[in-house]
C-alpha positions as a LaTeX table, in Angstrom:
\begin{tabular}{lrrr}
\hline
Residue & $x$ (\AA) & $y$ (\AA) & $z$ (\AA) \\
\hline
Met1 & $-16.37$ & 5.49 & 33.44 \\
Arg2 & $-17.01$ & 7.91 & 35.91 \\
Val3 & $-14.07$ & 10.39 & 36.11 \\
Gly4 & $-14.08$ & 14.07 & 38.54 \\
Tyr5 & $-11.85$ & 16.72 & 39.90 \\
Val6 & $-11.68$ & 18.08 & 43.29 \\
Gln7 & $-11.25$ & 21.78 & 43.49 \\
Thr8 & $-9.80$ & 23.05 & 46.58 \\
Lys9 & $-8.70$ & 26.26 & 49.02 \\
Pro10 & $-5.68$ & 24.91 & 50.69 \\
Glu11 & $-4.17$ & 27.30 & 53.22 \\
Phe12 & $-0.41$ & 27.36 & 53.20 \\
Gly13 & 1.24 & 25.26 & 55.60 \\
Lys14 & $-1.66$ & 23.56 & 57.39 \\
Lys15 & $-1.16$ & 19.74 & 56.06 \\
Lys16 & $-4.03$ & 18.26 & 58.29 \\
Glu17 & $-6.74$ & 20.99 & 57.56 \\
Asn18 & $-6.22$ & 20.93 & 54.08 \\
Ile19 & $-6.22$ & 17.23 & 53.56 \\
Asp20 & $-9.47$ & 16.79 & 55.80 \\
Asn21 & $-11.04$ & 19.45 & 53.72 \\
Ala22 & $-9.97$ & 17.61 & 50.26 \\
Val23 & $-11.54$ & 14.60 & 51.97 \\
Ala24 & $-14.90$ & 16.02 & 53.10 \\
Leu25 & $-14.95$ & 16.95 & 48.97 \\
Ile26 & $-14.59$ & 13.52 & 47.94 \\
Glu27 & $-17.26$ & 11.97 & 50.35 \\
Gln28 & $-19.51$ & 13.85 & 48.28 \\
Val29 & $-19.25$ & 11.64 & 45.42 \\
Asp30 & $-18.44$ & 8.11 & 43.81 \\
Ala31 & $-16.16$ & 7.81 & 41.14 \\
Asp32 & $-13.71$ & 5.59 & 39.27 \\
Leu33 & $-11.07$ & 8.25 & 39.30 \\
Leu34 & $-10.61$ & 11.70 & 41.02 \\
Val35 & $-8.06$ & 14.19 & 40.50 \\
Leu36 & $-6.69$ & 16.53 & 42.94 \\
Pro37 & $-4.45$ & 19.67 & 42.53 \\
Glu38 & $-0.67$ & 20.32 & 42.64 \\
Leu39 & 0.90 & 20.67 & 46.13 \\
Phe40 & $-2.92$ & 20.54 & 47.41 \\
Ser41 & $-2.00$ & 19.38 & 51.19 \\
Thr42 & 0.64 & 21.97 & 51.70 \\
Gly43 & 0.07 & 25.45 & 49.79 \\
Tyr44 & 2.21 & 26.57 & 46.57 \\
Phe45 & 4.02 & 29.20 & 47.57 \\
Phe46 & 7.35 & 28.42 & 49.38 \\
Pro47 & 9.74 & 31.24 & 50.71 \\
Ser48 & 12.36 & 28.94 & 50.44 \\
Arg49 & 13.89 & 25.62 & 49.94 \\
Glu50 & 14.29 & 24.98 & 53.60 \\
Glu51 & 10.87 & 25.83 & 54.26 \\
Leu52 & 9.88 & 23.45 & 51.68 \\
Val53 & 11.76 & 20.76 & 52.91 \\
Lys54 & 9.63 & 20.87 & 56.50 \\
Tyr55 & 6.40 & 19.97 & 54.49 \\
Thr56 & 8.15 & 17.27 & 52.30 \\
Glu57 & 7.28 & 13.42 & 52.41 \\
Glu58 & 8.75 & 10.33 & 51.06 \\
Ile59 & 6.44 & 8.60 & 48.41 \\
Pro60 & 4.58 & 6.33 & 48.89 \\
Glu61 & 5.95 & 6.33 & 53.06 \\
Gly62 & 4.51 & 9.51 & 53.58 \\
Arg63 & 1.51 & 10.10 & 55.90 \\
Thr64 & $-0.47$ & 11.34 & 52.64 \\
Thr65 & $-0.12$ & 8.52 & 50.37 \\
Lys66 & $-0.42$ & 6.04 & 52.89 \\
Leu67 & $-4.22$ & 7.67 & 53.69 \\
Phe68 & $-5.16$ & 8.02 & 50.02 \\
Ile69 & $-3.95$ & 4.27 & 49.93 \\
Ser70 & $-6.59$ & 3.50 & 52.25 \\
Leu71 & $-9.08$ & 5.76 & 50.64 \\
Ala72 & $-8.67$ & 4.42 & 47.13 \\
Arg73 & $-9.36$ & 0.65 & 48.86 \\
Gln74 & $-12.03$ & 2.22 & 50.62 \\
Lys75 & $-13.92$ & 3.83 & 47.95 \\
Lys76 & $-12.97$ & 1.91 & 45.02 \\
Cys77 & $-11.57$ & 4.61 & 43.27 \\
Ala78 & $-8.13$ & 5.59 & 41.96 \\
Phe79 & $-6.95$ & 9.08 & 43.01 \\
Val80 & $-3.99$ & 11.33 & 41.38 \\
Ile81 & $-2.90$ & 13.67 & 44.09 \\
Gly82 & $-0.15$ & 16.42 & 43.96 \\
Ile83 & 2.41 & 16.25 & 46.69 \\
Ala84 & 5.83 & 17.67 & 47.77 \\
Glu85 & 8.43 & 14.95 & 47.18 \\
Lys86 & 11.56 & 14.55 & 49.19 \\
Lys87 & 14.02 & 11.68 & 48.06 \\
Asp88 & 17.83 & 11.19 & 48.48 \\
Gly89 & 18.11 & 14.78 & 49.87 \\
Arg90 & 15.98 & 16.21 & 46.85 \\
Cys91 & 12.85 & 17.83 & 46.90 \\
Phe92 & 10.15 & 17.18 & 43.93 \\
Asn93 & 6.90 & 18.56 & 43.08 \\
Ser94 & 5.19 & 15.13 & 42.58 \\
Ser95 & 2.17 & 13.39 & 41.62 \\
Val96 & 1.05 & 10.34 & 42.87 \\
Tyr97 & $-1.55$ & 8.11 & 41.33 \\
Ile98 & $-2.89$ & 5.71 & 43.64 \\
Thr99 & $-5.23$ & 2.64 & 41.70 \\
Pro100 & $-7.87$ & 1.43 & 43.87 \\
Ala101 & $-6.04$ & $-1.81$ & 44.55 \\
Gly102 & $-3.40$ & 0.34 & 46.28 \\
Asp103 & $-0.82$ & 0.17 & 43.88 \\
Val104 & 1.26 & 3.39 & 43.59 \\
His105 & 2.79 & 5.14 & 40.43 \\
Leu106 & 5.01 & 8.35 & 40.61 \\
Tyr107 & 5.74 & 11.44 & 38.22 \\
Arg108 & 7.99 & 14.27 & 39.11 \\
Lys109 & 6.85 & 18.00 & 37.76 \\
Val110 & 9.62 & 18.25 & 34.53 \\
His111 & 8.69 & 21.52 & 33.26 \\
Leu112 & 9.09 & 24.10 & 36.61 \\
Phe113 & 7.07 & 27.19 & 36.47 \\
Tyr114 & 8.61 & 30.52 & 38.19 \\
Lys115 & 10.45 & 30.50 & 41.21 \\
Glu116 & 9.83 & 26.81 & 41.66 \\
Gln117 & 13.18 & 26.27 & 39.60 \\
Phe118 & 14.88 & 27.96 & 42.78 \\
Ile119 & 13.11 & 25.35 & 45.65 \\
Phe120 & 12.83 & 22.39 & 44.16 \\
Asn121 & 14.50 & 19.96 & 41.92 \\
Arg122 & 13.82 & 19.16 & 38.43 \\
Gly123 & 12.10 & 15.81 & 37.22 \\
Asn124 & 13.78 & 12.88 & 36.72 \\
Leu125 & 11.34 & 10.77 & 35.65 \\
Lys126 & 10.27 & 10.30 & 31.69 \\
Phe127 & 5.72 & 10.81 & 30.66 \\
Lys128 & 4.70 & 7.37 & 31.56 \\
Ala129 & 1.44 & 5.69 & 30.46 \\
Phe130 & $-0.18$ & 3.44 & 33.73 \\
Pro131 & $-2.40$ & 1.10 & 33.37 \\
Phe132 & $-5.89$ & 2.23 & 34.27 \\
Tyr133 & $-8.48$ & $-0.58$ & 34.30 \\
Glu134 & $-8.12$ & $-1.70$ & 30.32 \\
Tyr135 & $-6.96$ & 1.58 & 29.64 \\
Arg136 & $-3.65$ & 3.54 & 30.47 \\
Leu137 & $-3.26$ & 7.07 & 32.68 \\
Gly138 & $-0.69$ & 9.61 & 32.04 \\
Met139 & 0.07 & 12.66 & 34.46 \\
Met140 & 1.36 & 15.87 & 33.55 \\
Ile141 & 1.45 & 18.84 & 36.54 \\
Cys142 & 0.58 & 22.41 & 36.05 \\
Phe143 & 2.72 & 24.16 & 33.53 \\
Asp144 & 3.46 & 21.10 & 31.84 \\
Tyr145 & 0.47 & 21.85 & 29.57 \\
Ile146 & 2.28 & 24.63 & 27.64 \\
Phe147 & 4.66 & 22.45 & 25.92 \\
Pro148 & 2.67 & 20.56 & 23.79 \\
Glu149 & 5.29 & 17.28 & 23.89 \\
Ala150 & 4.39 & 16.23 & 27.28 \\
Cys151 & 0.81 & 15.28 & 26.12 \\
Arg152 & 2.11 & 14.24 & 22.92 \\
Val153 & 4.26 & 11.90 & 24.47 \\
Leu154 & 1.83 & 10.59 & 26.88 \\
Ala155 & $-0.33$ & 9.85 & 23.57 \\
Leu156 & 2.21 & 8.43 & 21.95 \\
Arg157 & 2.91 & 5.68 & 24.91 \\
Gly158 & $-1.07$ & 4.99 & 24.85 \\
Ala159 & $-2.51$ & 7.07 & 27.64 \\
Asn160 & $-6.01$ & 7.37 & 26.97 \\
Ile161 & $-6.33$ & 10.20 & 29.66 \\
Val162 & $-4.22$ & 12.66 & 31.40 \\
Cys163 & $-4.55$ & 14.03 & 34.57 \\
His164 & $-3.24$ & 17.12 & 35.10 \\
Pro165 & $-2.68$ & 18.44 & 39.02 \\
Ser166 & $-2.18$ & 22.10 & 38.78 \\
Asn167 & $-1.89$ & 25.35 & 40.80 \\
Leu168 & $-2.80$ & 27.67 & 37.77 \\
Val169 & $-2.39$ & 31.42 & 37.82 \\
Leu170 & $-2.38$ & 32.13 & 34.17 \\
Asn171 & $-5.08$ & 32.19 & 32.43 \\
Tyr172 & $-4.05$ & 30.21 & 29.53 \\
Cys173 & $-4.64$ & 26.31 & 30.40 \\
Gln174 & $-8.44$ & 26.55 & 30.54 \\
Ile175 & $-8.51$ & 27.49 & 26.94 \\
Thr176 & $-5.13$ & 25.07 & 25.84 \\
Met177 & $-6.25$ & 21.47 & 27.27 \\
Pro178 & $-9.07$ & 21.34 & 24.73 \\
Ile179 & $-6.33$ & 21.69 & 22.53 \\
Arg180 & $-4.24$ & 19.15 & 23.42 \\
Ser181 & $-7.34$ & 16.87 & 23.80 \\
Ile182 & $-8.20$ & 17.63 & 20.07 \\
Glu183 & $-4.47$ & 16.95 & 18.92 \\
Asn184 & $-3.94$ & 13.32 & 20.47 \\
Arg185 & $-7.85$ & 13.21 & 20.78 \\
Ile186 & $-7.14$ & 11.82 & 24.77 \\
Phe187 & $-9.61$ & 12.79 & 27.69 \\
Thr188 & $-8.01$ & 15.49 & 30.29 \\
Val189 & $-8.71$ & 15.99 & 33.94 \\
Thr190 & $-7.24$ & 19.26 & 34.80 \\
Ala191 & $-7.41$ & 20.05 & 38.92 \\
Asn192 & $-7.04$ & 23.71 & 39.88 \\
Arg193 & $-6.93$ & 25.38 & 43.18 \\
Val194 & $-8.54$ & 28.45 & 44.39 \\
Gly195 & $-7.76$ & 31.18 & 46.50 \\
Ser196 & $-4.02$ & 32.83 & 47.11 \\
Asp197 & $-0.54$ & 32.22 & 48.88 \\
Thr198 & 1.39 & 35.31 & 49.88 \\
Val199 & 5.48 & 35.61 & 50.44 \\
Gly200 & 6.47 & 38.71 & 51.23 \\
Asp201 & 5.18 & 41.79 & 49.39 \\
Glu202 & 3.63 & 39.43 & 46.46 \\
Thr203 & 0.89 & 37.38 & 46.02 \\
Leu204 & $-0.02$ & 34.53 & 43.86 \\
Lys205 & $-3.97$ & 34.32 & 43.08 \\
Phe206 & $-5.12$ & 30.76 & 41.83 \\
Thr207 & $-7.80$ & 30.84 & 38.78 \\
Gly208 & $-9.83$ & 27.92 & 39.58 \\
Met209 & $-12.01$ & 26.32 & 36.76 \\
Ser210 & $-11.00$ & 23.08 & 36.92 \\
Gln211 & $-12.17$ & 21.09 & 34.44 \\
Ile212 & $-12.38$ & 18.07 & 31.92 \\
Thr213 & $-12.45$ & 17.71 & 28.30 \\
Asp214 & $-13.43$ & 15.02 & 25.76 \\
Val215 & $-11.71$ & 13.87 & 22.82 \\
Asp216 & $-13.16$ & 16.84 & 20.40 \\
Gly217 & $-11.96$ & 19.55 & 22.80 \\
Asn218 & $-15.29$ & 19.66 & 24.67 \\
Val219 & $-15.31$ & 21.14 & 28.11 \\
Leu220 & $-17.69$ & 18.65 & 29.76 \\
Val221 & $-17.65$ & 20.18 & 33.09 \\
Arg222 & $-15.99$ & 23.26 & 34.45 \\
Ala223 & $-15.81$ & 24.51 & 38.13 \\
Gly224 & $-16.27$ & 28.71 & 38.89 \\
Lys225 & $-13.30$ & 30.71 & 39.79 \\
His226 & $-13.57$ & 31.30 & 43.62 \\
Lys227 & $-14.86$ & 28.02 & 45.64 \\
Pro228 & $-14.11$ & 24.73 & 46.25 \\
Ala229 & $-16.00$ & 22.26 & 44.48 \\
Val230 & $-16.00$ & 18.75 & 43.25 \\
Ala231 & $-17.48$ & 17.47 & 39.97 \\
Val232 & $-17.74$ & 13.46 & 38.32 \\
Lys233 & $-18.56$ & 12.93 & 34.85 \\
Asp234 & $-19.31$ & 9.68 & 32.84 \\
Ile235 & $-17.09$ & 9.38 & 29.75 \\
Asp236 & $-16.71$ & 6.78 & 27.32 \\
Leu237 & $-12.98$ & 6.12 & 27.27 \\
Arg238 & $-13.22$ & 3.74 & 24.55 \\
Lys239 & $-13.54$ & 7.18 & 22.04 \\
Ser240 & $-9.87$ & 7.77 & 22.46 \\
Leu241 & $-8.94$ & 4.75 & 20.91 \\
Glu242 & $-9.89$ & 6.12 & 17.41 \\
Lys243 & $-7.46$ & 8.72 & 16.49 \\
Met244 & $-8.66$ & 9.37 & 12.64 \\
Pro245 & $-10.72$ & 12.62 & 12.62 \\
Thr246 & $-11.58$ & 11.62 & 8.71 \\
Glu247 & $-11.81$ & 8.22 & 7.33 \\
Phe248 & $-8.13$ & 8.86 & 5.91 \\
Asn249 & $-6.42$ & 10.44 & 8.59 \\
Asp250 & $-4.61$ & 9.04 & 11.66 \\
Leu251 & $-3.14$ & 11.74 & 13.88 \\
Ile252 & $-0.66$ & 9.22 & 14.99 \\
Lys253 & 0.24 & 7.40 & 12.08 \\
Asp254 & 0.61 & 10.54 & 9.80 \\
Arg255 & 3.07 & 12.51 & 11.95 \\
Arg256 & 6.66 & 12.90 & 9.90 \\
Pro257 & 9.07 & 13.00 & 12.52 \\
Asp258 & 11.84 & 13.60 & 9.97 \\
Phe259 & 10.63 & 16.94 & 9.81 \\
Tyr260 & 10.62 & 17.64 & 12.96 \\
Glu261 & 14.52 & 17.37 & 13.98 \\
Glu262 & 14.35 & 20.63 & 15.94 \\
Leu263 & 12.55 & 19.19 & 18.58 \\
Leu264 & 15.47 & 16.86 & 19.63 \\
Arg265 & 17.55 & 19.91 & 20.22 \\
\hline
\end{tabular}
């Protein structure tokens, strides 16, 4: 299985240029799955909800989703892309999984980061594992990673690989995702962006370093901090079916939920 990330450098509000630049990177590789960053087509740092609304799209009716449905069929490749979604008067920070057949699956960001909570609605879809060839694929977005419950729920629901569109500004994620892989014996693909967005006197700088991790927490490939990049790696998803780090331990069956009551509060 060939999976990869597309690390982009979007300019805020320039949707056509941002999409064209992403597609140019995509055309450089052949893969079974490619993951793009959070909000890859619009940029991240919206000054207001009113500004956000200008750039939102419906899913799957929006132009960006339709373009990637066509691209998925053409390249026989699955995509996970991050876009700003509008639905029934609400705005979501969303991730779209598009299969090579053009089927569309949706996740909306649950854990909003920083000033997102003032302009986006909180996600209202549960963490799910969707069919991915003979395996299953889960999605989470950026700041979701810092909550281990997100990856654990995806693993419990059968995810073999977790796709992680991101716009990371903190320095924790790249060292945290290998732990998520080890905890759940899953593969992860984090697709981050580079560059910066500015609103008024405040600038957010993005950390790049998109990466793929395996079930043992190894970083199989990692991008640089400053430039767009695309990378593809061969992985064996069968390894994610084995949840036993020793002959006597099973990471799923050995759990003791009766001791975790606080997690439900």
